[in-house]
Amino acid sequence: MGRKKTTIAVVAPGGSIKSATSAKLNALVSRLYPEGSVDLRFAPQCFLSCGHFAGSDSERSLAFLETANDPEIDAVWFGRGGYGACRLDENLFAGLNDAARRKVYLGYSDAGILLARLYREGIGKPVHGPMVADIDRKGGEESAARALRFLVGRREETLEPSVQTGVNAVAFNITILSHLIGTAWMPDLSGHVLMLEEVAEYMYRIDRSLFQITSSRELRNVAGIRLGRCSEVPENDPEFGQSEEDITKFWCARNGIPYLGRADIGHDTANKIVPFGLPPRL
Amino acid sequence: MGRKKTTIAVVAPGGSIKSATSAKLNALVSRLYPEGSVDLRFAPQCFLSCGHFAGSDSERSLAFLETANDPEIDAVWFGRGGYGACRLDENLFAGLNDAARRKVYLGYSDAGILLARLYREGIGKPVHGPMVADIDRKGGEESAARALRFLVGRREETLEPSVQTGVNAVAFNITILSHLIGTAWMPDLSGHVLMLEEVAEYMYRIDRSLFQITSSRELRNVAGIRLGRCSEVPENDPEFGQSEEDITKFWCARNGIPYLGRADIGHDTANKIVPFGLPPRL
């Protein structure tokens, strides 16, 4: 029996992708899947530039809509974060079709805003994990290969180790989740294990976002919080005096949310995969 | 008839105050009010240091509670922002007495979190305006003198010019307001003119916070938004492509909130005063 081909399309809801990045990923795909079982397509929109963004709000919205609705495509892989997903046209969600509902959507960081909205709308399978631009990190082929192994084969070793059959989970960047609160992009996360990670934010800002996340009426009924890595934290003046785990425990205790320990996610090449909701059969 | 003495107490809910700063303010008060009509008191807590904060959470909470409840004190003046007001013990608000309910509370930036909570609880008169540490800015005596003229005499020329009898208003730092959404610190701002200002945030972050503020169910029914100054915006790479007024108009239009023009507030010495709710009789 011939192996099914997996078609993966890359769109960029926030910042644009460099052509060198796409070339690197194409080369990796050719090396890992020499038999041609992976068809990787970059939406032309990925390479557009409009101020801060990979094209205008309309161009990014349309590229996402068309890609999500394309029945030939199995998975939408977000190219990179940056900033811009919350500017997509909110009306597009009503235009997503049955093909969009069968797809996997993979990304994190700013793209988490889009994962959140898709999860709220019950469209497809949003998944928190490496993006295309992670290949530009030192050792970044490891994250790209992990993302591909998940997209192609749902391989168990790609998953964050605490992900379990029967337990709903989600993962978010701390700053991004904080900015979703109160908006129509926030899904119902009752009973979910909430994994959080951060990059390049001062400790006082991580603390302030955790205040909001744990105090929020929308998030107080999560099953618990797992803390991923907080990397590249700029030096605080004066020394903040508490670690990211100290403050996560503090805010969880203050607001009656179970602290469940660490999660193997972060803005790095080791970033493991967290499917929103229940994991694929393990 | 002898002129009433105004007693002003300084507390620091976030970062600590330098003794040189308090000395500068004491000297200004002696010069502006040589007849001794202003009694300025610094809570000893202002000068404590505990990691990032002006004392532990308990020390800051207690200093605020005792100062607010002291019947000899007319106004609580927040020393500076930084970060820390949201860490105050939430139980303290239930312990505020009648004396606390008669006071003015003056500050902005991180202290806006406390102004918000007091406004939500209907305690005293929260007022957005210069803090003690603003005296350390170039030309900072101007802001300190403006704050004192308001605290002592409710002088009309100290007020933000759009403040009008009969129209509820509030003012906030954009990042701070964004982090209040969904929490028990957010007051009901229906029908209020919402003035916003920002300092030292990238334009994409201002944009992201405005997404949350204008999209939030809690804030969609404000009477309108006035944009104060966004200063010290770090350079965006690439060029963001839109100004702070462009993006405020964009988000207001997208979410059906009237954009009312500019406000004369900001993290600078020209920062005018915005009493929460209705202004004093003009």
Coordinates of C-alpha atoms in Angstrom, one line a residue:
Chain A
M1 CA 0.0 0.0 0.0
G2 CA 1.5 3.4 -1.0
R3 CA 2.2 5.7 1.9
K4 CA -0.1 8.7 2.0
K5 CA 1.4 12.0 1.2
T6 CA 1.2 14.8 3.8
T7 CA 0.7 18.2 2.5
I8 CA 1.8 21.0 4.8
A9 CA 1.2 24.7 4.0
V10 CA 3.0 27.5 5.7
V11 CA 1.3 30.9 6.3
A12 CA 2.6 33.8 8.4
P13 CA -0.1 35.6 10.5
G14 CA 2.5 37.9 12.1
G15 CA 5.9 38.7 10.8
S16 CA 7.3 37.6 7.4
I17 CA 9.7 34.8 6.6
K18 CA 13.1 35.1 5.0
S19 CA 13.6 33.2 1.8
A20 CA 16.8 31.7 3.3
T21 CA 14.6 30.2 6.0
S22 CA 12.2 28.6 3.6
A23 CA 15.2 27.2 1.6
K24 CA 16.6 25.7 4.8
L25 CA 13.3 24.0 5.6
N26 CA 12.9 22.7 2.0
A27 CA 16.3 21.2 2.2
L28 CA 15.5 19.5 5.5
V29 CA 12.3 18.1 4.2
S30 CA 14.1 16.7 1.1
R31 CA 16.6 15.1 3.4
L32 CA 14.2 13.7 5.9
Y33 CA 11.5 12.6 3.4
P34 CA 13.5 11.7 0.2
E35 CA 10.7 9.6 -1.0
G36 CA 8.6 12.7 -1.5
S37 CA 6.0 11.8 1.1
V38 CA 5.9 15.4 2.4
D39 CA 4.7 18.2 0.2
L40 CA 5.7 21.5 1.8
R41 CA 4.1 24.6 0.4
F42 CA 4.9 28.2 1.4
A43 CA 2.0 30.6 0.8
P44 CA 3.5 33.6 -1.2
Q45 CA 2.1 35.8 1.6
C46 CA 4.8 34.6 3.9
F47 CA 7.4 36.7 2.1
L48 CA 5.3 39.9 1.9
S49 CA 6.2 42.9 4.0
C50 CA 4.0 45.7 5.2
G51 CA 5.5 47.6 8.0
H52 CA 5.8 45.2 11.0
F53 CA 3.8 42.5 9.3
A54 CA 4.0 39.8 6.6
G55 CA 1.6 41.7 4.4
S56 CA -1.5 43.9 5.2
D57 CA -4.1 42.6 7.6
S58 CA -6.3 41.7 4.6
E59 CA -3.4 39.8 2.8
R60 CA -2.6 37.8 5.9
S61 CA -6.3 37.1 6.6
L62 CA -6.9 35.9 3.1
A63 CA -3.8 33.7 2.9
F64 CA -4.9 32.0 6.2
L65 CA -8.5 31.6 5.0
E66 CA -7.6 30.1 1.6
T67 CA -5.0 27.8 3.1
A68 CA -7.2 26.6 5.9
N69 CA -10.1 26.0 3.4
D70 CA -7.9 24.1 0.8
P71 CA -9.0 20.4 0.9
E72 CA -5.6 19.4 -0.5
I73 CA -3.8 20.6 2.6
D74 CA -3.5 18.5 5.7
A75 CA -1.8 20.9 8.1
V76 CA -1.3 24.6 8.4
W77 CA 2.1 25.4 9.9
F78 CA 2.6 28.9 11.1
G79 CA 5.8 30.4 9.8
R80 CA 6.8 32.5 12.8
G81 CA 5.4 34.7 15.5
G82 CA 6.5 38.2 15.9
Y83 CA 3.2 40.1 16.2
G84 CA 0.1 40.3 14.2
A85 CA -2.3 37.4 14.6
C86 CA -4.8 39.4 16.6
R87 CA -5.2 41.8 13.6
L88 CA -6.6 39.1 11.3
D89 CA -10.1 39.9 10.2
E90 CA -12.5 38.3 12.7
N91 CA -15.0 37.6 10.1
L92 CA -12.8 35.0 8.5
F93 CA -13.6 32.4 11.2
A94 CA -17.2 32.3 10.0
G95 CA -15.8 31.5 6.5
L96 CA -13.8 28.4 7.5
N97 CA -15.2 25.3 5.8
D98 CA -15.2 21.5 6.4
A99 CA -11.6 21.2 5.1
A100 CA -10.5 23.8 7.6
R101 CA -12.2 21.7 10.4
R102 CA -10.2 18.6 9.5
K103 CA -6.8 20.3 9.7
V104 CA -4.0 20.5 12.2
Y105 CA -2.7 24.1 13.0
L106 CA 0.8 24.2 14.5
G107 CA 2.6 27.1 16.0
Y108 CA 3.1 29.1 19.3
S109 CA 4.1 32.5 20.6
D110 CA 2.0 35.2 18.8
A111 CA 0.4 32.5 16.7
G112 CA -1.1 31.2 20.0
I113 CA -3.7 33.9 19.5
L114 CA -4.9 32.1 16.4
L115 CA -4.7 28.7 18.1
A116 CA -6.9 30.1 20.9
R117 CA -9.5 31.4 18.5
L118 CA -9.6 28.2 16.5
Y119 CA -10.0 26.2 19.7
R120 CA -12.7 28.5 20.9
E121 CA -14.6 28.0 17.6
G122 CA -14.0 24.3 17.7
I123 CA -12.2 24.3 14.3
G124 CA -9.6 21.7 13.5
K125 CA -6.8 20.7 15.9
P126 CA -4.7 23.6 17.3
V127 CA -1.3 22.4 18.4
H128 CA 1.4 24.3 20.3
G129 CA 4.8 23.5 19.0
P130 CA 7.8 24.7 16.9
M131 CA 7.4 27.1 14.0
V132 CA 9.2 27.3 10.7
A133 CA 11.4 30.1 11.8
D134 CA 12.8 28.0 14.7
I135 CA 15.0 26.4 12.1
D136 CA 17.1 29.5 12.3
R137 CA 18.0 28.9 16.0
K138 CA 21.2 27.2 16.8
G139 CA 20.4 23.5 16.4
G140 CA 17.1 24.5 15.0
E141 CA 16.8 21.5 12.6
E142 CA 15.9 19.5 15.7
S143 CA 12.7 21.5 16.3
A144 CA 11.8 21.5 12.6
A145 CA 12.3 17.8 12.4
R146 CA 10.1 17.3 15.6
A147 CA 7.3 19.4 14.1
L148 CA 7.5 17.4 10.9
R149 CA 7.5 14.0 12.8
F150 CA 4.3 15.2 14.6
L151 CA 2.6 16.6 11.5
V152 CA 3.4 13.5 9.4
G153 CA 3.2 10.7 11.9
R154 CA 1.7 12.1 15.2
R155 CA 4.8 10.5 16.8
E156 CA 4.5 10.1 20.6
E157 CA 8.1 11.2 21.4
T158 CA 7.4 14.6 20.0
L159 CA 4.8 15.3 22.7
E160 CA 5.4 17.2 25.9
P161 CA 5.8 14.3 28.4
S162 CA 3.0 15.2 30.8
V163 CA 0.4 15.1 27.9
Q164 CA -1.9 12.2 28.8
T165 CA -4.8 10.5 27.2
G166 CA -8.0 11.7 28.9
V167 CA -6.6 15.0 30.2
N168 CA -7.3 18.2 28.3
A169 CA -4.2 20.5 27.9
V170 CA -3.2 23.7 26.3
A171 CA 0.0 25.7 26.1
F172 CA 0.6 29.4 25.7
N173 CA 3.2 32.1 25.8
I174 CA 2.5 34.0 29.1
T175 CA 2.3 37.5 27.5
I176 CA 0.0 36.2 24.7
L177 CA -2.4 34.5 27.0
S178 CA -2.5 37.5 29.2
H179 CA -3.5 39.7 26.2
L180 CA -6.3 37.2 25.3
I181 CA -8.2 37.7 28.6
G182 CA -11.5 39.5 28.2
T183 CA -11.5 39.2 24.4
A184 CA -13.6 37.1 22.0
W185 CA -10.4 35.1 21.2
M186 CA -10.2 33.3 24.5
P187 CA -11.4 29.7 24.6
D188 CA -13.0 28.0 27.6
L189 CA -10.1 26.4 29.4
S190 CA -12.1 25.0 32.3
G191 CA -10.5 21.7 33.5
H192 CA -7.5 22.1 31.2
V193 CA -3.9 21.7 32.3
L194 CA -2.4 25.1 31.3
M195 CA 1.2 25.1 30.2
L196 CA 3.0 28.4 30.1
E197 CA 6.3 29.6 28.7
E198 CA 8.0 33.0 28.1
V199 CA 10.9 34.6 26.4
A200 CA 12.8 37.9 26.7
E201 CA 10.5 39.4 29.3
Y202 CA 11.6 41.0 32.5
M203 CA 10.7 39.0 35.6
Y204 CA 8.4 41.8 36.8
R205 CA 6.5 41.6 33.6
I206 CA 6.2 37.8 33.9
D207 CA 4.9 38.4 37.5
R208 CA 2.4 41.0 36.3
S209 CA 1.1 38.7 33.6
L210 CA 0.8 35.8 36.0
F211 CA -1.2 38.2 38.3
Q212 CA -3.7 38.7 35.5
I213 CA -3.8 35.1 34.3
T214 CA -4.3 33.5 37.8
S215 CA -6.7 36.3 38.9
S216 CA -8.8 36.2 35.8
R217 CA -12.3 34.9 36.2
E218 CA -11.9 33.1 32.8
L219 CA -8.9 31.1 33.9
R220 CA -9.4 30.4 37.6
N221 CA -11.0 27.1 36.9
V222 CA -8.1 25.5 34.9
A223 CA -7.1 22.1 36.3
G224 CA -3.7 23.5 37.1
I225 CA -0.6 25.3 35.7
R226 CA 2.6 23.8 34.5
L227 CA 5.5 26.2 34.0
G228 CA 7.7 25.8 30.8
R229 CA 10.9 27.6 30.3
C230 CA 11.3 31.4 30.7
S231 CA 14.4 32.2 28.7
E232 CA 16.4 35.3 27.9
V233 CA 15.0 37.1 30.9
P234 CA 16.6 40.5 30.9
E235 CA 18.5 41.5 34.0
N236 CA 16.3 43.3 36.6
D237 CA 17.5 46.4 38.4
P238 CA 17.4 45.8 41.3
E239 CA 17.6 42.0 41.3
F240 CA 14.0 40.8 41.2
G241 CA 14.6 38.4 44.1
Q242 CA 12.3 35.6 43.0
S243 CA 12.6 33.0 40.2
E244 CA 9.9 32.3 37.6
E245 CA 8.9 29.2 39.6
D246 CA 8.7 31.1 42.8
I247 CA 6.3 33.6 41.3
T248 CA 4.2 31.0 39.5
K249 CA 3.8 29.1 42.8
F250 CA 3.0 32.4 44.6
W251 CA 0.2 33.4 42.1
C252 CA -1.2 29.9 41.9
A253 CA -1.4 29.7 45.7
R254 CA -3.0 33.1 46.0
N255 CA -5.7 32.3 43.5
G256 CA -6.3 28.6 44.4
I257 CA -4.9 27.1 41.2
P258 CA -2.9 23.9 41.6
Y259 CA 0.7 24.3 40.5
L260 CA 1.7 21.0 38.7
G261 CA 5.4 21.4 38.2
R262 CA 7.4 22.1 35.0
A263 CA 6.6 21.6 31.4
D264 CA 9.0 20.8 28.6
I265 CA 8.1 23.8 26.4
G266 CA 9.7 27.1 25.6
H267 CA 11.1 29.5 23.0
D268 CA 14.0 27.0 22.2
T269 CA 14.8 24.0 20.1
A270 CA 13.7 21.6 22.8
N271 CA 10.1 23.0 22.6
K272 CA 7.9 19.8 22.8
I273 CA 4.4 19.6 21.3
V274 CA 1.1 20.2 23.1
P275 CA -2.0 19.4 21.2
F276 CA -4.9 21.6 22.4
G277 CA -7.6 19.5 24.2
L278 CA -6.9 15.7 24.2
P279 CA -3.8 14.3 22.5
P280 CA -4.0 12.0 19.5
R281 CA -4.3 8.3 20.5
L282 CA -1.0 7.4 22.1
Chain B
M1 CA -9.9 82.8 59.5
G2 CA -6.9 80.5 59.6
R3 CA -6.1 78.5 56.5
K4 CA -6.7 74.8 56.8
K5 CA -3.5 72.7 56.8
T6 CA -3.4 70.0 54.2
T7 CA -1.7 66.8 55.3
I8 CA -0.3 64.6 52.5
A9 CA 1.2 61.2 53.1
V10 CA 3.5 59.4 50.6
V11 CA 3.5 55.6 50.3
A12 CA 5.1 53.4 47.7
P13 CA 3.0 50.5 46.5
G14 CA 5.6 49.5 43.9
G15 CA 9.3 50.5 43.9
S16 CA 11.1 52.4 46.6
I17 CA 11.9 56.1 46.8
K18 CA 15.4 57.5 47.1
S19 CA 16.1 59.7 50.1
A20 CA 17.4 62.4 47.7
T21 CA 14.0 62.4 46.0
S22 CA 12.1 63.0 49.3
A23 CA 14.6 65.7 50.2
K24 CA 14.0 67.5 46.9
L25 CA 10.2 67.4 47.5
N26 CA 10.5 68.6 51.1
A27 CA 12.5 71.5 49.9
L28 CA 9.9 72.3 47.2
V29 CA 7.1 72.2 49.7
S30 CA 8.9 74.6 52.0
R31 CA 9.5 77.0 49.2
L32 CA 5.9 76.8 47.8
Y33 CA 4.2 76.8 51.1
P34 CA 6.5 78.8 53.5
E35 CA 3.6 79.5 55.9
G36 CA 3.5 75.7 56.7
S37 CA 0.1 75.0 55.3
V38 CA 1.2 71.7 53.8
D39 CA 2.3 68.9 56.0
L40 CA 4.1 66.3 53.9
R41 CA 4.9 62.9 55.5
F42 CA 6.8 60.1 54.0
A43 CA 5.8 56.6 55.3
P44 CA 9.0 54.9 56.3
Q45 CA 8.0 52.1 54.0
C46 CA 8.8 54.3 51.0
F47 CA 12.5 53.7 51.7
L48 CA 12.5 50.0 52.3
S49 CA 13.8 47.6 49.7
C50 CA 12.9 43.9 49.1
G51 CA 14.1 42.7 45.7
H52 CA 12.2 44.7 43.2
F53 CA 9.8 46.3 45.7
A54 CA 9.7 49.0 48.4
G55 CA 9.4 46.4 51.1
S56 CA 7.6 43.0 51.2
D57 CA 4.1 42.6 50.0
S58 CA 2.9 42.7 53.7
E59 CA 5.0 45.8 54.5
R60 CA 3.6 47.7 51.5
S61 CA 0.1 46.6 52.2
L62 CA 0.2 47.6 55.8
A63 CA 1.8 51.0 55.0
F64 CA -1.0 51.7 52.5
L65 CA -3.7 50.5 54.9
E66 CA -2.5 52.5 57.9
T67 CA -2.0 55.7 55.8
A68 CA -5.4 55.4 54.1
N69 CA -7.1 54.8 57.5
D70 CA -5.3 57.7 59.3
P71 CA -7.9 60.5 60.0
E72 CA -5.2 63.1 60.2
I73 CA -4.2 62.6 56.6
D74 CA -6.1 64.3 53.7
A75 CA -4.4 62.7 50.7
V76 CA -2.4 59.7 49.9
W77 CA 0.3 60.5 47.2
F78 CA 1.9 57.5 45.6
G79 CA 5.7 57.8 45.6
R80 CA 6.3 56.1 42.3
G81 CA 5.3 53.3 40.0
G82 CA 7.7 50.7 38.9
Y83 CA 5.8 47.5 39.6
G84 CA 4.1 46.0 42.6
A85 CA 0.6 47.5 43.3
C86 CA -1.2 44.3 42.2
R87 CA 0.7 42.3 44.8
L88 CA -0.9 44.2 47.7
D89 CA -3.0 42.0 50.0
E90 CA -6.5 42.0 48.5
N91 CA -8.0 41.7 52.0
L92 CA -6.8 45.2 52.9
F93 CA -9.7 46.8 50.9
A94 CA -12.2 45.4 53.3
G95 CA -10.3 47.0 56.1
L96 CA -10.4 50.6 54.8
N97 CA -12.4 52.9 57.1
D98 CA -14.4 56.1 56.9
A99 CA -11.2 58.2 56.9
A100 CA -10.0 56.2 53.9
R101 CA -13.3 57.0 52.1
R102 CA -12.8 60.7 52.5
K103 CA -9.3 60.8 51.0
V104 CA -7.8 61.7 47.6
Y105 CA -5.4 59.1 46.1
L106 CA -3.0 60.5 43.6
G107 CA -0.7 58.6 41.2
Y108 CA -0.5 56.9 37.8
S109 CA 1.5 54.2 35.9
D110 CA 1.7 51.0 38.1
A111 CA -0.2 52.9 40.9
G112 CA -3.2 52.9 38.5
I113 CA -3.9 49.4 39.5
L114 CA -4.6 50.7 43.0
L115 CA -6.6 53.6 41.7
A116 CA -8.7 51.2 39.7
R117 CA -9.4 49.0 42.7
L118 CA -10.3 52.0 44.9
Y119 CA -12.6 53.2 42.2
R120 CA -14.2 49.8 41.9
E121 CA -14.7 49.7 45.6
G122 CA -16.1 53.2 45.7
I123 CA -13.4 54.3 48.2
G124 CA -12.2 57.9 48.3
K125 CA -11.3 59.9 45.2
P126 CA -8.7 58.2 42.9
V127 CA -6.9 60.7 40.8
H128 CA -4.5 60.1 37.9
G129 CA -1.6 62.6 38.0
P130 CA 2.1 63.2 38.8
M131 CA 3.9 61.1 41.5
V132 CA 6.6 62.1 43.9
A133 CA 9.4 60.5 41.8
D134 CA 8.4 62.7 38.8
I135 CA 10.4 65.5 40.6
D136 CA 13.5 63.6 39.4
R137 CA 12.7 64.3 35.7
K138 CA 14.2 67.3 34.0
G139 CA 11.9 70.1 34.9
G140 CA 10.2 67.8 37.4
E141 CA 9.4 70.5 39.9
E142 CA 6.7 71.6 37.5
S143 CA 4.8 68.3 37.9
A144 CA 5.3 68.1 41.7
A145 CA 4.0 71.7 42.0
R146 CA 1.0 70.8 39.8
A147 CA 0.2 67.8 42.0
L148 CA 0.5 70.0 45.1
R149 CA -1.7 72.7 43.7
F150 CA -4.3 70.0 43.0
L151 CA -4.0 68.4 46.4
V152 CA -4.1 71.6 48.3
G153 CA -6.5 73.7 46.3
R154 CA -8.1 71.6 43.6
R155 CA -6.9 74.2 41.1
E156 CA -8.7 74.1 37.8
E157 CA -5.6 74.8 35.7
T158 CA -4.0 71.5 37.0
L159 CA -6.7 69.4 35.3
E160 CA -6.6 67.8 31.9
P161 CA -8.4 70.3 29.7
S162 CA -11.1 67.9 28.4
V163 CA -12.2 67.1 31.9
Q164 CA -15.7 68.5 32.2
T165 CA -18.4 68.8 34.9
G166 CA -21.0 66.1 34.3
V167 CA -18.8 63.7 32.3
N168 CA -17.1 60.7 34.0
A169 CA -13.5 60.2 33.1
V170 CA -10.6 58.0 34.0
A171 CA -7.0 57.7 32.9
F172 CA -4.6 54.8 32.7
N173 CA -1.3 53.6 31.4
I174 CA -2.1 51.4 28.5
T175 CA -0.1 48.4 29.7
I176 CA -1.5 48.6 33.2
L177 CA -5.1 48.8 32.0
S178 CA -4.5 45.9 29.7
H179 CA -3.4 43.8 32.7
L180 CA -6.4 44.7 34.8
I181 CA -8.8 43.1 32.3
G182 CA -10.6 40.1 33.7
T183 CA -9.4 40.7 37.3
A184 CA -11.2 41.8 40.4
W185 CA -9.3 45.1 40.3
M186 CA -11.1 46.4 37.2
P187 CA -13.8 49.0 37.9
D188 CA -17.0 49.5 35.8
L189 CA -16.0 52.1 33.2
S190 CA -19.3 52.2 31.3
G191 CA -20.0 55.7 30.0
H192 CA -16.6 57.0 31.0
V193 CA -14.1 58.9 28.8
L194 CA -11.0 56.7 28.9
M195 CA -7.7 58.5 28.6
L196 CA -4.6 56.4 27.8
E197 CA -0.9 57.0 27.9
E198 CA 2.2 54.9 27.5
V199 CA 6.0 55.0 28.0
A200 CA 8.9 52.9 26.8
E201 CA 6.8 50.3 25.0
Y202 CA 7.4 49.1 21.4
M203 CA 4.6 50.2 19.0
Y204 CA 3.7 46.5 18.4
R205 CA 3.1 46.1 22.2
I206 CA 1.0 49.3 22.3
D207 CA -1.0 47.9 19.4
R208 CA -1.4 44.5 21.1
S209 CA -2.6 46.2 24.3
L210 CA -5.1 48.3 22.4
F211 CA -6.4 45.1 20.7
Q212 CA -7.1 43.8 24.2
I213 CA -8.5 47.0 25.6
T214 CA -10.9 47.8 22.8
S215 CA -11.9 44.1 22.3
S216 CA -12.6 43.5 25.9
R217 CA -16.2 43.0 26.9
E218 CA -15.5 45.0 30.0
L219 CA -14.4 48.1 28.2
R220 CA -16.4 48.2 25.0
N221 CA -19.0 50.4 26.5
V222 CA -16.8 53.3 27.5
A223 CA -18.0 56.7 26.1
G224 CA -14.8 57.0 24.1
I225 CA -11.0 57.0 24.1
R226 CA -8.7 59.9 24.3
L227 CA -5.0 59.2 23.5
G228 CA -2.4 60.8 25.7
R229 CA 1.3 60.8 24.9
C230 CA 3.2 57.6 24.1
S231 CA 6.8 58.6 24.8
E232 CA 10.2 56.9 24.6
V233 CA 8.8 54.3 22.1
P234 CA 11.8 52.0 21.2
E235 CA 12.7 51.8 17.5
N236 CA 10.8 49.0 15.8
D237 CA 12.6 46.6 13.4
P238 CA 11.2 46.8 10.8
E239 CA 9.6 50.3 11.0
F240 CA 6.1 49.6 12.5
G241 CA 4.5 51.7 9.8
Q242 CA 1.7 53.3 11.9
S243 CA 1.7 56.0 14.6
E244 CA 0.1 55.6 18.0
E245 CA -2.8 57.7 16.9
D246 CA -3.2 55.5 13.7
I247 CA -3.5 52.4 15.7
T248 CA -5.8 53.9 18.4
K249 CA -8.1 55.0 15.6
F250 CA -7.9 51.5 14.0
W251 CA -8.8 49.6 17.1
C252 CA -11.5 52.1 18.1
A253 CA -13.1 51.8 14.7
R254 CA -12.8 48.0 14.7
N255 CA -14.6 47.7 18.0
G256 CA -17.1 50.6 17.7
I257 CA -15.6 52.8 20.3
P258 CA -15.6 56.6 19.6
Y259 CA -12.1 58.1 19.3
L260 CA -12.2 61.5 20.9
G261 CA -8.8 62.9 20.1
R262 CA -5.7 63.6 22.2
A263 CA -5.4 63.9 26.0
D264 CA -2.8 66.0 27.8
I265 CA -1.4 63.2 29.9
G266 CA 1.8 61.1 29.8
H267 CA 4.9 59.9 31.5
D268 CA 6.4 63.5 31.5
T269 CA 6.4 66.7 33.4
A270 CA 3.3 68.1 31.5
N271 CA 1.1 65.2 32.8
K272 CA -2.2 66.9 33.7
I273 CA -4.6 65.7 36.3
V274 CA -7.6 63.4 35.7
P275 CA -9.9 62.8 38.7
F276 CA -11.6 59.4 38.4
G277 CA -15.3 59.9 37.8
L278 CA -16.6 63.4 38.0
P279 CA -14.1 66.3 38.5
P280 CA -14.3 68.5 41.6
R281 CA -16.7 71.5 41.2
L282 CA -15.0 73.7 38.5

